[in-house]
Amino acid sequence: MANTVLVGAQWGDEGKGKIIDFLTETADIVVRSQGGNNAGHTVITGDRKYVLHLIPSGILRPNKQCVIGNGVVLDPVSLVEEIEGLRAVGIEVGSNLMISDCAHLVMPYHRALDAAKELAKGKLKIGTTGRGIGPTYGDKVARTGLRLADLMQPEIFCQKLATRVEEANAQLVAMGAQPVSFEEIKEASLAAAEKLRPHVVNTVLYLHKALQAKKELLFEGAQGTFLDIDHGTYPYVTSSNTTAGGAATGSGVPPHRIDSVLGVMKAYTTRVGEGPFPTENAVISDMLHGMGREFGATTGRARRCGWFDAVSTRYAAMVNGIDEIAITNLDGLDTLDVIQVCVGYKLDGEEIEVPPSDYQRLSACQPVYIELPGWNTPTDACKKFEELPKNAQSYALKIAELTGGKLTIVSVGAHRDQTILL
Ligand code: GDP
Ligand code: IMO
Ligand code: MG
């Protein structure tokens, strides 16, 4: 039984939701271990499109267990909305969804602080999703957070909430922002609490029993390697460990029970929000946007696009321990005659081995490109690797080779059946 961690190897939106959905067919349990509803994971089945934010993408398949682990931050009101949205389209959300009582709560004052801080940063803003993620993880680390276990005990929750609202309001007012209402938050949170209660358990215990029973776990990473709080392009990152190690701390599953790490990467690169992006390219951005592609699943923002960056994916392979590679959106390059791939960075005239740790030097890096021939043929109907045009096969194999890892999946469209297993 292989327990697999799936991570994004770039800046998020690599197509993780689609690959998770594909792999869930053979897994037993899908686990989210970090991030919150800043994530937007798209899955298309038949003629229906789902965008999942907090609930593991495994929920779309019957008889699969889904776990929201301790490392996730969740907004109880929007989680209830997500659950009800799925039920409204006939997806069962009952005992198949378990939520850790240690997950931290995103409260409206976190969202208000997220917005106020972004505004105060002016040109240096991060370009967050506005979901209150940074302030919530900030409270967690400062040991002033509220957890789902608190929300399950209304009296304790209200006591703690009163203090937090007072502190947050002082900060909001000092920043020139509107204060939030204790009463409104209390009412909305307690109403959501009752709807969430049946799902709230000690997920660590559940997962350990599942391991004993030899169930197969699939960890659904959110965001991507270069949005990781430690390994990403700090401070233009999210506030959790998006890399493979986060799966263990964020779920309570011991690291040695993880058997493999699958890195998902687009055949090109995208990034949404601010921050350095060495291979960003206006021509490829315009081409993809012109095809109606690369608009954010959570915020609708146009994603910045660029060439495939093997320097950064090689680093991602190292940090995550990527053994297997899934390449998505290969079809996005179908109309090109020549494709560029970044194989090195030059900084101050010298070639460097890994991306510099600080964003100023990373921003100053000049990508070194090689050119690979395009295939100028649609690939979206290909069902087998051998059916892909020869140049498309070579391209996929080359970027896997440059990254370092075994190419196991190639995705040529957003639908479940547009997935090639090698
Ligand atoms: P995630 O956050 O990593 O799950 O990725 P998103 O769902 O935010 O963004 C990926 C986008 O690419 C979504 O619109 C997917 O439906 C789409 N997608 C995923 N794989 C492919 C692919 O191979 N080809 C095409 N055309 N679209 C894809
Ligand atoms: P999925 O799981 C792409 C980006 C934001 C911003 C930075 C910080 O769909 O791949 P935050 O709201 O987390 O404080 O924003 O991180 N970001 C994502 N970009 N995909 C995501 O998730 C993202 N989640 C956060 O755009 O640059
Ligand atoms: Mg996304």
CSV table of N, CA, C and O in Angstrom, one decimal, residues 330-337 339 373-398 407 410-412 420:
chain,number,residue,atom,x,y,z
A,330,LEU,N,-0.1,20.1,-20.9
A,330,LEU,CA,0.8,20.0,-22.1
A,330,LEU,C,0.1,20.6,-23.3
A,330,LEU,O,0.7,21.2,-24.2
A,331,ASP,N,-1.2,20.4,-23.4
A,331,ASP,CA,-2.0,20.9,-24.5
A,331,ASP,C,-1.9,22.4,-24.6
A,331,ASP,O,-2.2,23.0,-25.7
A,332,GLY,N,-1.6,23.1,-23.6
A,332,GLY,CA,-1.5,24.6,-23.6
A,332,GLY,C,-0.4,25.1,-24.6
A,332,GLY,O,-0.4,26.2,-25.0
A,333,LEU,N,0.5,24.2,-24.9
A,333,LEU,CA,1.7,24.5,-25.8
A,333,LEU,C,1.4,24.0,-27.3
A,333,LEU,O,2.3,24.2,-28.1
A,334,ASP,N,0.2,23.5,-27.5
A,334,ASP,CA,0.0,22.8,-28.8
A,334,ASP,C,0.2,23.7,-30.0
A,334,ASP,O,0.4,23.1,-31.1
A,335,THR,N,0.1,25.0,-29.9
A,335,THR,CA,0.1,25.8,-31.1
A,335,THR,C,1.5,26.5,-31.3
A,335,THR,O,1.7,27.3,-32.2
A,336,LEU,N,2.5,26.1,-30.6
A,336,LEU,CA,3.8,26.7,-30.7
A,336,LEU,C,4.8,26.0,-31.6
A,336,LEU,O,4.8,24.7,-31.6
A,337,ASP,N,5.6,26.7,-32.3
A,337,ASP,CA,6.6,26.1,-33.2
A,337,ASP,C,7.9,25.8,-32.4
A,337,ASP,O,8.5,24.8,-32.7
A,339,ILE,N,9.6,26.1,-28.3
A,339,ILE,CA,9.3,26.3,-26.9
A,339,ILE,C,10.6,26.5,-26.2
A,339,ILE,O,11.6,25.8,-26.4
A,373,PRO,N,11.8,22.0,-30.0
A,373,PRO,CA,10.8,22.2,-31.1
A,373,PRO,C,9.4,21.9,-30.6
A,373,PRO,O,9.2,21.0,-29.8
A,374,GLY,N,8.5,22.7,-31.1
A,374,GLY,CA,7.1,22.5,-30.7
A,374,GLY,C,6.5,21.4,-31.6
A,374,GLY,O,7.2,20.7,-32.4
A,375,TRP,N,5.2,21.1,-31.5
A,375,TRP,CA,4.6,20.0,-32.2
A,375,TRP,C,3.4,20.5,-33.1
A,375,TRP,O,3.0,19.9,-34.0
A,376,ASN,N,2.9,21.7,-32.8
A,376,ASN,CA,1.9,22.4,-33.6
A,376,ASN,C,0.7,21.4,-34.0
A,376,ASN,O,0.3,21.4,-35.2
A,377,THR,N,0.3,20.6,-33.1
A,377,THR,CA,-0.7,19.6,-33.3
A,377,THR,C,-1.5,19.5,-32.0
A,377,THR,O,-1.0,19.5,-31.0
A,378,PRO,N,-2.9,19.4,-32.1
A,378,PRO,CA,-3.6,19.2,-30.9
A,378,PRO,C,-3.3,17.9,-30.2
A,378,PRO,O,-3.1,16.8,-30.9
A,379,THR,N,-3.2,17.9,-28.9
A,379,THR,CA,-2.9,16.7,-28.1
A,379,THR,C,-4.0,16.3,-27.3
A,379,THR,O,-4.0,15.2,-26.6
A,380,ASP,N,-5.1,17.1,-27.2
A,380,ASP,CA,-6.1,16.9,-26.2
A,380,ASP,C,-6.9,15.6,-26.4
A,380,ASP,O,-7.6,15.2,-25.5
A,381,ALA,N,-6.8,14.9,-27.5
A,381,ALA,CA,-7.5,13.7,-27.7
A,381,ALA,C,-6.6,12.4,-27.5
A,381,ALA,O,-7.0,11.3,-27.6
A,382,CYS,N,-5.3,12.7,-27.2
A,382,CYS,CA,-4.4,11.6,-27.1
A,382,CYS,C,-4.7,10.8,-25.8
A,382,CYS,O,-4.9,11.4,-24.7
A,383,LYS,N,-4.7,9.5,-25.9
A,383,LYS,CA,-5.0,8.7,-24.7
A,383,LYS,C,-3.8,7.9,-24.2
A,383,LYS,O,-3.8,7.4,-23.1
A,384,LYS,N,-2.8,7.8,-25.1
A,384,LYS,CA,-1.6,7.0,-24.7
A,384,LYS,C,-0.4,7.9,-25.0
A,384,LYS,O,-0.4,8.7,-25.9
A,385,PHE,N,0.7,7.7,-24.3
A,385,PHE,CA,1.9,8.5,-24.5
A,385,PHE,C,2.3,8.4,-25.9
A,385,PHE,O,2.7,9.3,-26.5
A,386,GLU,N,2.3,7.2,-26.5
A,386,GLU,CA,2.7,6.9,-27.8
A,386,GLU,C,1.9,7.7,-28.9
A,386,GLU,O,2.4,7.9,-30.0
A,387,GLU,N,0.7,8.1,-28.5
A,387,GLU,CA,-0.2,8.8,-29.4
A,387,GLU,C,0.2,10.3,-29.5
A,387,GLU,O,-0.2,11.0,-30.4
A,388,LEU,N,1.0,10.8,-28.5
A,388,LEU,CA,1.4,12.2,-28.5
A,388,LEU,C,2.3,12.4,-29.7
A,388,LEU,O,3.1,11.5,-30.0
A,389,PRO,N,2.3,13.6,-30.3
A,389,PRO,CA,3.3,13.9,-31.3
A,389,PRO,C,4.7,13.6,-30.7
A,389,PRO,O,4.9,13.9,-29.5
A,390,LYS,N,5.7,13.2,-31.5
A,390,LYS,CA,7.0,12.9,-31.1
A,390,LYS,C,7.6,14.0,-30.3
A,390,LYS,O,8.3,13.8,-29.2
A,391,ASN,N,7.5,15.3,-30.8
A,391,ASN,CA,8.1,16.4,-30.1
A,391,ASN,C,7.4,16.7,-28.8
A,391,ASN,O,8.1,17.2,-27.9
A,392,ALA,N,6.2,16.3,-28.6
A,392,ALA,CA,5.5,16.5,-27.3
A,392,ALA,C,6.0,15.5,-26.3
A,392,ALA,O,6.2,15.8,-25.2
A,393,GLN,N,6.2,14.3,-26.8
A,393,GLN,CA,6.8,13.2,-26.0
A,393,GLN,C,8.2,13.7,-25.5
A,393,GLN,O,8.5,13.6,-24.3
A,394,SER,N,9.0,14.1,-26.5
A,394,SER,CA,10.4,14.5,-26.1
A,394,SER,C,10.3,15.7,-25.1
A,394,SER,O,11.2,15.7,-24.2
A,395,TYR,N,9.4,16.6,-25.3
A,395,TYR,CA,9.3,17.8,-24.4
A,395,TYR,C,9.0,17.3,-23.0
A,395,TYR,O,9.7,17.7,-22.0
A,396,ALA,N,8.0,16.5,-22.9
A,396,ALA,CA,7.6,16.0,-21.5
A,396,ALA,C,8.7,15.3,-20.9
A,396,ALA,O,9.0,15.5,-19.7
A,397,LEU,N,9.4,14.4,-21.6
A,397,LEU,CA,10.5,13.6,-21.1
A,397,LEU,C,11.7,14.5,-20.7
A,397,LEU,O,12.3,14.3,-19.7
A,398,LYS,N,11.9,15.6,-21.5
A,398,LYS,CA,13.0,16.5,-21.2
A,398,LYS,C,12.8,17.3,-20.0
A,398,LYS,O,13.7,17.4,-19.1
A,407,LEU,N,8.7,10.4,-14.9
A,407,LEU,CA,7.4,10.9,-15.5
A,407,LEU,C,6.4,9.8,-15.5
A,407,LEU,O,6.6,8.8,-16.1
A,410,VAL,N,0.8,12.4,-17.7
A,410,VAL,CA,0.8,13.5,-18.6
A,410,VAL,C,-0.7,13.9,-18.8
A,410,VAL,O,-1.5,13.0,-19.1
A,411,SER,N,-1.0,15.2,-18.5
A,411,SER,CA,-2.4,15.6,-18.7
A,411,SER,C,-2.5,16.5,-19.9
A,411,SER,O,-1.7,17.4,-20.0
A,412,VAL,N,-3.5,16.2,-20.7
A,412,VAL,CA,-3.7,17.0,-21.9
A,412,VAL,C,-5.0,17.7,-22.0
A,412,VAL,O,-5.5,18.1,-23.1
A,420,ILE,N,-3.0,10.8,-19.2
A,420,ILE,CA,-2.2,9.7,-19.8
A,420,ILE,C,-1.3,9.1,-18.7
A,420,ILE,O,-0.6,9.9,-18.0
